[in-house]
mmCIF file of C-alpha atoms in Angstrom:
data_model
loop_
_atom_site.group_PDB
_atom_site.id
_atom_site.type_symbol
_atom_site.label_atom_id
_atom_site.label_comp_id
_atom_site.label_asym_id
_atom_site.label_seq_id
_atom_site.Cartn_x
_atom_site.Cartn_y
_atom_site.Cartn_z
ATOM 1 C CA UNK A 1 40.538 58.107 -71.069
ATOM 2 C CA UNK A 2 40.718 58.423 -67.653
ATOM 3 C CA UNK A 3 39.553 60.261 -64.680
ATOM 4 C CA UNK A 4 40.620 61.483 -61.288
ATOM 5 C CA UNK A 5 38.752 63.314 -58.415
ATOM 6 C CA UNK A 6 41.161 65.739 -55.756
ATOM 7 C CA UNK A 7 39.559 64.341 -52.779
ATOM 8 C CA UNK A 8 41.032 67.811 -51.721
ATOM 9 C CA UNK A 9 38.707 70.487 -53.078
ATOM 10 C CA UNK A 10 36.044 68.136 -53.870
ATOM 11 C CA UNK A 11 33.153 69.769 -51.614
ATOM 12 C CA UNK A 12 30.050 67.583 -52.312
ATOM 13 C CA UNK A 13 28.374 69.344 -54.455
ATOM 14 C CA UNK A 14 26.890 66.391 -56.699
ATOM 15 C CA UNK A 15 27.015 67.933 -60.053
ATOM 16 C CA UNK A 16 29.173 65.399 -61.196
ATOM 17 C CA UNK A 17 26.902 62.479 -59.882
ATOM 18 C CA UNK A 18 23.832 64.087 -61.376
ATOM 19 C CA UNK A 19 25.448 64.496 -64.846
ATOM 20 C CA UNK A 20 27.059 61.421 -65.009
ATOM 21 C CA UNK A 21 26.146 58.836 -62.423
ATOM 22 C CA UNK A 22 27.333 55.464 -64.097
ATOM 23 C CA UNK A 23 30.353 57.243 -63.413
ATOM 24 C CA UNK A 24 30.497 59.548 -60.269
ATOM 25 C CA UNK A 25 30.092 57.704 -56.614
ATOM 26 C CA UNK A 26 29.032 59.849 -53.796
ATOM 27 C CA UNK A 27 30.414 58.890 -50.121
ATOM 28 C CA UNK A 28 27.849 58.084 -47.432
ATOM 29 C CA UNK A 29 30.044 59.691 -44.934
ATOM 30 C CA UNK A 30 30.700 63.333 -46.032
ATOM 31 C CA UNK A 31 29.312 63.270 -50.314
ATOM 32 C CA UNK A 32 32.320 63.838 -51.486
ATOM 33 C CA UNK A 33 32.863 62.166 -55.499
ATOM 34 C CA UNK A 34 35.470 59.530 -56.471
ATOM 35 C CA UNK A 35 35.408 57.950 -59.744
ATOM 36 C CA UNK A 36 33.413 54.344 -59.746
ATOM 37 C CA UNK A 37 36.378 53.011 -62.358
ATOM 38 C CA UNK A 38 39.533 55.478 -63.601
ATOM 39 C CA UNK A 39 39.138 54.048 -67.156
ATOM 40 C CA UNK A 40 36.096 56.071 -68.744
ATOM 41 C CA UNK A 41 34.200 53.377 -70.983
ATOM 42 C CA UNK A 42 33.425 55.046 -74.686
ATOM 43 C CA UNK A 43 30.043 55.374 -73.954
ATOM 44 C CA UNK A 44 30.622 57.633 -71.050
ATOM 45 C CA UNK A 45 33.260 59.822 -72.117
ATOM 46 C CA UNK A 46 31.056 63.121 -73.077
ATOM 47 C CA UNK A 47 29.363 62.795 -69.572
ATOM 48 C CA UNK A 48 32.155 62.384 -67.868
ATOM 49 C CA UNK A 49 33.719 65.806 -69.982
ATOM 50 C CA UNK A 50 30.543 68.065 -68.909
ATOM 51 C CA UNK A 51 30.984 66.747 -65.218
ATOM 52 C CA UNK A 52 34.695 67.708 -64.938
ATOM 53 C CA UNK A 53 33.511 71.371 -66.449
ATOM 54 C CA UNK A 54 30.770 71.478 -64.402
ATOM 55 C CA UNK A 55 32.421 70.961 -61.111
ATOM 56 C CA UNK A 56 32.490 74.132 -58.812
ATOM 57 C CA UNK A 57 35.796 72.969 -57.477
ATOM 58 C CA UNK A 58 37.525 72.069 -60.628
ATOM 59 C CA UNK A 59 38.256 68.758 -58.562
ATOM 60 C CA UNK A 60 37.787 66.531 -61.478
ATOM 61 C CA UNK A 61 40.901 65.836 -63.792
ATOM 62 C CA UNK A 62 40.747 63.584 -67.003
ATOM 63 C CA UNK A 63 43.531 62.137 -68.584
ATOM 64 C CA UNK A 64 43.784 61.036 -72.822
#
């Protein structure tokens, strides 16, 4: 699977981070997410789920 971040209505909030940080970056310069790699290892595929329904902005997009 992978996953995607709209740089666009991404806000900062950090849920994303918090739920799944071996997979959520945060920018120094405004906290805005990207993904650390597009391709979701196994292992990280259910955290990566709950962060994209988590997210306020519905900026995160995942892709079978």
């Amino acid at each position: 699977m992978k996953v995607f971040v709209d740089s666009g209505r991404c806000q900062g909030h950090t849920l994303c981070s918090m739920i799944a940080p071996e997979s959520f970056e945060l920018s120094d310069i405004d906290g805005t997410s990207s993904p650390i790699n597009e391709i979701v290892p196994p292992d990280q595929e259910a955290a990566v789920r709950e962060a994209a329904h988590s997210c306020p902005e519905q900026a995160i997009s995942i892709e079978e």
